[in-house]
Amino acid sequence: MARFAGRVERAGYGLVLSPLFEEVGVFERVGEGTDVVRKEMYDFEDKGGRHLALRPEGTASVVRGYVQHRPPVPFKAWYVAPNFRYERPQAGRFRQHHQVGIEALGTDDADLDVEVVALAWSVCRDLGLTRIDLLVNSLGDDACRPSYLDALRAYLAARVDELCDEHRSRAADNPLRVLDCKRPACRAATDGAPRMVDHLCEPCAAHFGRVIAGLDALGVPARLEPRLVRGLDYYTRTTFELAASALDSAQNAVGGGGRYDKLAEALGGPPTPGIGFGMGIERLLLACDAEDVFPVPEGAVEVFVLDTAREGGGGSHATVVTAELREAGIGADRAFDRRSMKSQFKQADRSGARLAVVIGDREAAEGTATLRDLRTGDQEVVARADLVGHVRKQLS
Ligand code: HAM
């Protein structure tokens, strides 16, 4: 989480907290044709008769907030939030999952697509994941997608008997879903299906060309996947997914996202293009586990203060020293309960701190403090008044 926040905040994204539930229409407008909205939403009526839904994903709420508050553009937001989908729970698929994600609204510049896709890629790299495939596609726009869908429908109509049970009846209504189907029957039947990338209008083709060139310039290894259609309705142009090859293929998407240039309008706002991604925290952790790069929790504590003084104020020395260090911007924690020295040093080791400060009765009486390097065991006695300076020097 801290690594994700650091990475995206350095790129200008600010934290946005959105509500756990919204009026159901917010989500219906973003995905009426999708399972996430049609079948999997937890919706309910509140005491005032309002029809509400638990958030199934993060984008709609952020865009609803943008439409309501109209911050200056480009508006760049990041979030970490639980999402709820009434799915059949299985490994890597939960009814409550958590996503970290970003959304950027206000420009359709392809360079922003490059920034967003590259950030998603960097997040995986920051975690030490190496077996990740970055798949990209373009879903076109209102100018080119309708004629592509006609071509795809005609292709599927000629092969309807070869499709899986679910898609035989849905192919005409939502032909894109068939491309996404993982069942062998649909896979085989759609092998030679028309590809959206071959039907892009000139502006969409130019946009996608710039995205591919930009990712290439950054050395981000994106691979065109013409079947990639994503599970939500709002996407236009660039779409992408990060697939962990170390995970079971049915649940191997650790993240995904894309452009949604019509979403702000659909939610009652002015035309405002946007793009973002969401990454499943649980799936990222499963992928780290599978690749054996599980991140060791990074402690923010740099100094651990032991409380061993019995005379003259006792624990107040530890209280004051800890507060002084924190005020000086140094991560500091302390021992409580006046345990034995041995047990406090054990706590200091567990805290992940590099240094321990000991103020016992002798130090308290002399106006000194003992500073111990927890990695080497070296220690020195320093003047109490100069403690912060000594700590700074040792940490640097
Ligand atoms: P999504 O692909 O539905 O996209 O979800 C994003 C990620 O959340 C998935 O790649 C997966 O890692 C994780 N995820 C989804 N459902 C589950 C589940 N049931 N259990 C565990 N993990 C899950 C979105 O939600 C879009 N809002 C992403 C986006 C942001 N597009 C543009 N901006």
Coordinates of C-alpha atoms and ligand atoms in Angstrom, one line a residue:
M1 CA 0.0 0.0 0.0
A2 CA 2.7 2.5 1.0
R3 CA 4.7 1.6 -2.1
F4 CA 1.6 2.1 -4.3
A5 CA 0.8 5.4 -2.6
G6 CA 4.4 6.6 -3.0
R7 CA 4.5 5.6 -6.7
V8 CA 1.2 7.3 -7.7
E9 CA 1.6 10.3 -5.5
R10 CA 4.9 11.0 -7.1
A11 CA 3.0 11.1 -10.4
G12 CA 0.5 13.7 -9.1
Y13 CA -2.4 11.5 -8.0
G14 CA -4.1 12.5 -4.8
L15 CA -6.1 10.2 -2.4
V16 CA -9.9 10.2 -2.8
L17 CA -12.2 8.4 -0.4
S18 CA -15.6 7.5 -1.9
P19 CA -18.6 6.0 -0.2
L20 CA -19.1 2.3 0.3
F21 CA -22.6 2.6 -1.3
E22 CA -24.2 4.7 -3.9
E23 CA -27.6 5.2 -5.4
V24 CA -28.0 2.1 -7.6
G25 CA -28.3 4.1 -10.8
V26 CA -24.6 5.2 -10.6
F27 CA -23.6 1.6 -11.2
E28 CA -26.5 0.7 -13.6
R29 CA -25.4 3.5 -15.9
V30 CA -21.9 2.1 -16.2
G31 CA -22.6 -1.5 -16.9
E32 CA -26.1 -2.6 -17.6
G33 CA -24.9 -5.2 -20.0
T34 CA -22.3 -6.7 -17.6
D35 CA -22.4 -9.5 -15.1
V36 CA -20.9 -7.2 -12.5
V37 CA -24.0 -5.0 -12.6
R38 CA -26.7 -7.4 -13.8
K39 CA -26.0 -10.4 -11.6
E40 CA -23.4 -9.5 -9.0
M41 CA -24.4 -6.3 -7.3
Y42 CA -25.5 -6.2 -3.7
D43 CA -28.4 -3.8 -3.9
F44 CA -30.9 -3.0 -1.2
E45 CA -33.5 -0.5 -0.1
D46 CA -32.8 1.8 2.9
K47 CA -35.2 2.9 5.5
G48 CA -36.2 5.9 3.3
G49 CA -37.0 3.7 0.4
R50 CA -33.9 4.6 -1.6
H51 CA -32.5 1.9 -3.9
L52 CA -28.8 1.6 -3.0
A53 CA -25.9 -0.7 -4.0
L54 CA -22.6 -1.7 -2.4
R55 CA -19.8 -0.5 -4.6
P56 CA -18.9 -3.3 -7.0
E57 CA -15.9 -1.3 -8.4
G58 CA -14.2 2.0 -7.9
T59 CA -14.4 4.0 -11.1
A60 CA -18.1 4.9 -11.1
S61 CA -17.9 6.5 -7.6
V62 CA -14.8 8.6 -8.5
V63 CA -16.4 9.8 -11.7
R64 CA -19.7 10.5 -9.8
G65 CA -17.7 12.5 -7.3
Y66 CA -16.0 14.4 -10.2
V67 CA -19.3 15.2 -11.8
Q68 CA -20.7 16.5 -8.5
H69 CA -17.7 18.6 -7.4
R70 CA -16.1 19.5 -10.7
P71 CA -12.4 19.8 -9.5
P72 CA -10.0 21.4 -12.0
V73 CA -8.7 19.1 -14.7
P74 CA -6.7 17.1 -15.2
F75 CA -8.1 15.5 -12.1
K76 CA -5.9 12.7 -10.9
A77 CA -7.1 10.5 -8.0
W78 CA -6.0 7.3 -6.4
Y79 CA -7.9 5.0 -4.0
V80 CA -7.8 1.9 -1.9
A81 CA -11.3 0.4 -1.2
P82 CA -13.3 -2.7 -0.7
N83 CA -15.6 -3.8 -3.5
F84 CA -18.5 -6.2 -3.3
R85 CA -19.6 -8.7 -6.0
Y86 CA -22.0 -11.6 -5.5
E87 CA -19.8 -14.1 -7.2
R88 CA -19.2 -17.8 -6.6
P89 CA -16.3 -17.6 -4.1
Q90 CA -13.2 -19.5 -5.2
A91 CA -9.5 -19.1 -5.1
G92 CA -8.7 -15.5 -6.1
R93 CA -12.4 -14.6 -6.4
F94 CA -14.2 -13.2 -3.4
R95 CA -17.5 -11.6 -2.6
Q96 CA -15.5 -8.8 -0.9
H97 CA -12.2 -7.9 -2.5
H98 CA -10.0 -4.8 -2.2
Q99 CA -8.6 -2.7 -5.0
V100 CA -6.0 0.0 -5.3
G101 CA -6.5 2.1 -8.3
I102 CA -6.1 5.4 -10.1
E103 CA -8.4 7.5 -12.2
A104 CA -7.4 10.5 -14.4
L105 CA -10.0 12.8 -15.9
G106 CA -10.0 15.7 -18.3
T107 CA -7.7 14.8 -21.2
D108 CA -7.8 12.3 -24.0
D109 CA -4.1 12.8 -24.8
A110 CA -2.6 9.3 -25.5
D111 CA 0.4 10.2 -23.4
L112 CA -1.9 10.0 -20.4
D113 CA -2.8 6.4 -21.4
V114 CA 0.9 5.7 -21.5
E115 CA 1.3 7.2 -18.0
V116 CA -1.5 5.1 -16.6
V117 CA -0.6 1.8 -18.2
A118 CA 3.1 2.3 -17.2
L119 CA 2.1 3.1 -13.6
A120 CA 0.2 -0.2 -13.4
W121 CA 3.2 -2.0 -14.8
S122 CA 5.5 -0.3 -12.3
V123 CA 3.3 -1.3 -9.4
C124 CA 3.8 -5.0 -10.3
R125 CA 7.6 -4.4 -10.7
D126 CA 7.8 -2.6 -7.3
L127 CA 6.3 -5.7 -5.7
G128 CA 9.0 -7.9 -7.3
L129 CA 6.6 -9.6 -9.7
T130 CA 8.3 -10.8 -12.9
R131 CA 5.8 -13.3 -14.3
I132 CA 3.3 -10.7 -15.4
D133 CA 1.9 -10.2 -19.0
L134 CA 0.7 -6.8 -19.9
L135 CA -2.1 -7.1 -22.5
V136 CA -3.5 -4.1 -24.4
N137 CA -6.2 -3.6 -26.9
S138 CA -8.3 -0.8 -28.2
L139 CA -12.1 -1.0 -28.1
G140 CA -12.6 2.0 -30.5
D141 CA -15.3 4.6 -30.0
D142 CA -18.8 5.4 -31.1
A143 CA -17.6 6.1 -34.6
C144 CA -16.0 2.7 -35.3
R145 CA -17.3 0.2 -32.8
P146 CA -20.9 -0.2 -34.1
S147 CA -19.8 -1.3 -37.5
Y148 CA -17.2 -3.7 -35.9
L149 CA -20.0 -5.1 -33.7
D150 CA -22.1 -5.8 -36.8
A151 CA -19.2 -7.6 -38.4
L152 CA -18.6 -9.6 -35.2
R153 CA -22.3 -10.4 -34.9
A154 CA -22.5 -11.7 -38.4
Y155 CA -19.4 -13.8 -37.8
L156 CA -20.9 -15.3 -34.6
A157 CA -24.4 -15.8 -36.1
A158 CA -22.8 -18.2 -38.6
R159 CA -21.2 -20.2 -35.8
V160 CA -23.9 -19.9 -33.1
D161 CA -24.2 -23.7 -32.7
E162 CA -20.5 -24.0 -31.9
L163 CA -20.7 -21.5 -28.9
C164 CA -21.0 -22.5 -25.2
D165 CA -24.5 -22.8 -23.7
E166 CA -24.3 -19.3 -22.1
H167 CA -23.2 -17.5 -25.2
R168 CA -25.4 -19.2 -27.7
S169 CA -28.3 -17.0 -26.6
R170 CA -26.3 -13.9 -25.7
A171 CA -24.1 -13.6 -28.8
A172 CA -26.4 -11.2 -30.7
D173 CA -27.0 -8.9 -27.6
N174 CA -23.4 -8.7 -26.4
P175 CA -21.0 -10.2 -28.9
L176 CA -17.9 -8.8 -27.2
R177 CA -18.5 -11.0 -24.2
V178 CA -18.1 -14.1 -26.4
L179 CA -14.6 -13.0 -27.3
D180 CA -13.8 -12.9 -23.5
C181 CA -15.3 -16.3 -22.8
K182 CA -12.6 -18.8 -21.6
R183 CA -14.6 -21.9 -22.5
P184 CA -12.9 -24.1 -25.2
A185 CA -16.0 -24.0 -27.4
C186 CA -16.1 -20.2 -27.6
R187 CA -12.4 -20.0 -27.8
A188 CA -12.3 -22.3 -30.9
A189 CA -15.3 -20.7 -32.5
T190 CA -13.9 -17.2 -32.2
D191 CA -10.3 -18.0 -33.3
G192 CA -10.8 -16.3 -36.7
A193 CA -13.2 -13.6 -35.5
P194 CA -12.9 -10.1 -36.7
R195 CA -10.6 -8.0 -34.5
M196 CA -11.5 -4.5 -33.2
V197 CA -7.9 -3.3 -33.9
D198 CA -8.5 -4.0 -37.6
H199 CA -11.7 -1.9 -37.6
L200 CA -10.6 1.3 -35.8
C201 CA -11.4 4.6 -37.3
E202 CA -8.5 6.9 -38.2
P203 CA -8.5 8.9 -34.9
C204 CA -8.8 5.7 -32.8
A205 CA -6.0 4.0 -34.8
A206 CA -3.8 7.1 -34.4
H207 CA -4.5 7.2 -30.7
F208 CA -3.7 3.5 -30.2
G209 CA -0.5 3.9 -32.3
R210 CA 0.7 6.6 -30.0
V211 CA -0.1 4.5 -26.9
I212 CA 1.9 1.6 -28.2
A213 CA 4.8 3.8 -29.3
G214 CA 4.8 5.6 -25.9
L215 CA 4.9 2.3 -24.0
D216 CA 7.7 1.1 -26.2
A217 CA 9.7 4.3 -25.6
L218 CA 9.4 3.6 -21.8
G219 CA 10.5 0.0 -22.3
V220 CA 7.1 -1.3 -21.0
P221 CA 6.5 -4.7 -22.6
A222 CA 2.9 -4.5 -23.7
R223 CA 1.4 -7.2 -25.9
L224 CA -1.6 -6.7 -28.2
E225 CA -4.5 -9.0 -27.2
P226 CA -7.3 -8.5 -29.6
R227 CA -9.7 -10.6 -27.5
L228 CA -9.3 -8.3 -24.5
V229 CA -12.7 -6.6 -24.0
R230 CA -12.9 -6.2 -20.2
G231 CA -15.9 -6.9 -18.0
L232 CA -17.5 -3.5 -17.7
D233 CA -19.4 -1.5 -20.4
Y234 CA -17.9 1.9 -20.1
Y235 CA -14.6 1.3 -21.9
T236 CA -13.6 3.2 -25.1
R237 CA -10.3 3.1 -26.9
T238 CA -7.3 1.8 -24.8
T239 CA -8.0 -1.2 -22.5
F240 CA -5.4 -3.3 -20.7
E241 CA -5.0 -6.1 -18.2
L242 CA -2.1 -7.5 -16.1
A243 CA -2.2 -11.2 -16.1
A244 CA -0.1 -13.2 -13.6
S245 CA 1.1 -16.4 -15.3
A246 CA 2.0 -17.8 -11.8
L247 CA -1.8 -17.9 -11.0
D248 CA -4.5 -20.2 -12.2
S249 CA -5.7 -18.8 -15.6
A250 CA -9.3 -18.4 -14.6
Q251 CA -8.4 -15.8 -11.9
N252 CA -5.0 -14.5 -13.1
A253 CA -6.0 -10.9 -13.8
V254 CA -4.2 -8.9 -11.0
G255 CA -5.4 -5.6 -12.5
G256 CA -7.0 -4.0 -15.4
G257 CA -8.3 -0.7 -16.7
G258 CA -8.8 1.5 -19.7
R259 CA -10.3 4.7 -21.1
Y260 CA -13.9 5.6 -20.4
D261 CA -14.4 8.8 -22.4
K262 CA -18.3 8.7 -22.2
L263 CA -18.7 7.9 -18.5
A264 CA -18.8 11.4 -17.0
E265 CA -21.5 12.3 -19.5
A266 CA -23.4 9.1 -18.7
L267 CA -23.4 10.2 -15.1
G268 CA -24.8 13.6 -15.9
G269 CA -21.6 15.6 -16.2
P270 CA -20.0 17.6 -19.0
P271 CA -18.1 15.5 -21.7
T272 CA -14.9 14.6 -19.9
P273 CA -12.5 11.9 -21.1
G274 CA -10.9 9.6 -18.5
I275 CA -8.7 6.6 -17.9
G276 CA -7.7 4.5 -14.9
F277 CA -7.0 1.1 -13.6
G278 CA -7.9 -1.1 -10.6
M279 CA -5.7 -3.8 -9.1
G280 CA -7.0 -6.6 -6.8
I281 CA -4.9 -6.5 -3.6
E282 CA -5.7 -10.2 -2.8
R283 CA -4.7 -11.3 -6.2
L284 CA -1.5 -9.3 -6.1
L285 CA -0.7 -11.0 -2.8
L286 CA -1.5 -14.4 -4.3
A287 CA 0.8 -13.7 -7.2
C288 CA 3.6 -12.5 -4.8
D289 CA 3.1 -15.8 -2.9
A290 CA 3.2 -17.9 -6.1
E291 CA 6.4 -16.1 -7.2
D292 CA 7.8 -16.2 -3.7
V293 CA 8.4 -12.5 -3.6
F294 CA 5.9 -11.9 -0.7
P295 CA 6.7 -8.4 0.5
V296 CA 8.2 -8.1 4.0
P297 CA 6.2 -5.5 5.8
E298 CA 8.2 -2.3 5.8
G299 CA 8.4 -0.7 9.2
A300 CA 8.3 3.0 9.5
V301 CA 9.9 2.8 12.9
E302 CA 13.6 3.8 12.9
V303 CA 14.2 4.1 16.6
F304 CA 12.9 2.1 19.5
V305 CA 12.9 3.7 22.9
L306 CA 13.4 1.4 26.0
D307 CA 11.8 2.4 29.2
T308 CA 14.0 1.2 32.1
A309 CA 14.3 4.2 34.4
R310 CA 12.7 3.4 37.8
E311 CA 13.6 6.6 39.6
G312 CA 12.8 10.2 39.1
G313 CA 9.8 10.1 36.8
G314 CA 10.4 6.6 35.3
G315 CA 8.6 6.2 32.0
S316 CA 8.2 9.9 31.4
H317 CA 11.8 9.8 30.1
A318 CA 10.7 7.4 27.4
T319 CA 7.6 9.4 26.7
V320 CA 9.6 12.7 26.2
V321 CA 12.3 11.1 24.2
T322 CA 9.8 9.3 21.9
A323 CA 7.9 12.6 21.4
E324 CA 11.1 14.5 20.6
L325 CA 12.2 12.0 18.0
R326 CA 8.7 12.0 16.3
E327 CA 8.7 15.8 16.3
A328 CA 12.0 15.7 14.6
G329 CA 10.5 13.6 11.8
I330 CA 12.1 10.4 12.9
G331 CA 10.0 7.2 13.1
A332 CA 9.9 6.2 16.7
D333 CA 8.1 3.7 18.9
R334 CA 8.6 2.7 22.5
A335 CA 8.2 0.0 25.1
F336 CA 5.2 -0.1 27.5
D337 CA 4.6 -2.0 30.7
R338 CA 8.1 -1.7 32.1
R339 CA 9.2 -5.2 31.1
S340 CA 12.7 -6.6 31.7
M341 CA 15.5 -5.1 29.7
K342 CA 15.9 -8.4 27.8
S343 CA 12.3 -8.4 26.8
Q344 CA 12.3 -4.7 25.8
F345 CA 15.3 -5.4 23.5
K346 CA 13.4 -8.3 21.9
Q347 CA 10.6 -5.9 21.2
A348 CA 13.1 -3.4 19.8
D349 CA 14.3 -6.1 17.4
R350 CA 10.8 -7.1 16.3
S351 CA 9.9 -3.4 15.6
G352 CA 12.4 -3.3 12.7
A353 CA 14.1 -0.2 14.1
R354 CA 17.7 0.3 13.4
L355 CA 18.5 2.0 16.7
A356 CA 17.5 1.6 20.3
V357 CA 17.6 4.4 22.9
V358 CA 18.0 3.3 26.5
I359 CA 17.4 5.7 29.4
G360 CA 17.8 3.9 32.6
D361 CA 18.3 5.4 36.1
R362 CA 22.0 6.0 35.5
E363 CA 21.4 7.8 32.2
A364 CA 18.5 9.8 33.8
A365 CA 20.7 10.9 36.7
E366 CA 23.6 11.8 34.4
G367 CA 21.6 13.6 31.7
T368 CA 22.7 11.0 29.1
A369 CA 21.2 8.4 26.9
T370 CA 22.6 5.1 25.5
L371 CA 22.2 4.6 21.8
R372 CA 22.6 1.1 20.4
D373 CA 22.9 0.1 16.8
L374 CA 20.5 -3.0 16.7
R375 CA 22.3 -4.5 13.7
T376 CA 25.8 -4.4 15.0
G377 CA 25.2 -4.2 18.7
D378 CA 27.6 -1.2 19.0
Q379 CA 26.6 1.3 21.5
E380 CA 27.6 4.7 22.8
V381 CA 26.6 7.0 25.6
V382 CA 25.6 10.5 24.4
A383 CA 24.5 13.7 26.1
R384 CA 20.7 13.7 26.4
A385 CA 20.5 17.2 24.9
D386 CA 22.3 16.0 21.7
L387 CA 20.3 12.8 21.3
V388 CA 18.3 13.8 18.3
G389 CA 21.4 15.0 16.5
H390 CA 23.2 11.7 17.2
V391 CA 20.2 9.7 16.0
R392 CA 20.0 11.7 12.8
K393 CA 23.7 11.2 12.2
Q394 CA 23.6 7.4 12.7
L395 CA 20.5 7.0 10.6
S396 CA 22.0 8.9 7.7
Ligands
HAM1 P1 -12.0 -5.1 -12.8 O1 -11.2 -5.8 -13.9 O2 -13.4 -5.5 -12.7 O3 -12.0 -3.6 -13.2 O4 -11.3 -5.3 -11.4 C1 -10.0 -4.9 -11.2 C2 -9.2 -6.0 -10.5 O5 -9.8 -6.3 -9.3 C3 -9.2 -7.3 -11.3 O6 -8.1 -7.3 -12.2 C4 -8.9 -8.3 -10.1 O7 -7.5 -8.3 -9.8 C5 -9.6 -7.6 -9.0 N1 -11.0 -8.3 -8.7 C6 -12.1 -8.1 -9.4 N2 -13.1 -8.8 -8.9 C7 -12.5 -9.6 -7.9 C8 -13.0 -10.6 -7.0 N3 -14.3 -11.0 -7.0 N4 -12.2 -11.2 -6.1 C9 -10.9 -10.8 -6.1 N5 -10.4 -9.8 -6.9 C10 -11.2 -9.2 -7.8 C11 -12.6 -2.6 -12.4 O8 -13.1 -2.8 -11.3 C12 -12.4 -1.2 -13.0 N6 -13.0 -0.3 -12.1 C13 -10.9 -0.9 -13.2 C14 -10.7 0.5 -13.8 C15 -10.4 1.6 -13.1 N7 -11.0 0.8 -15.0 C16 -10.8 2.1 -15.2 N8 -10.4 2.6 -14.0

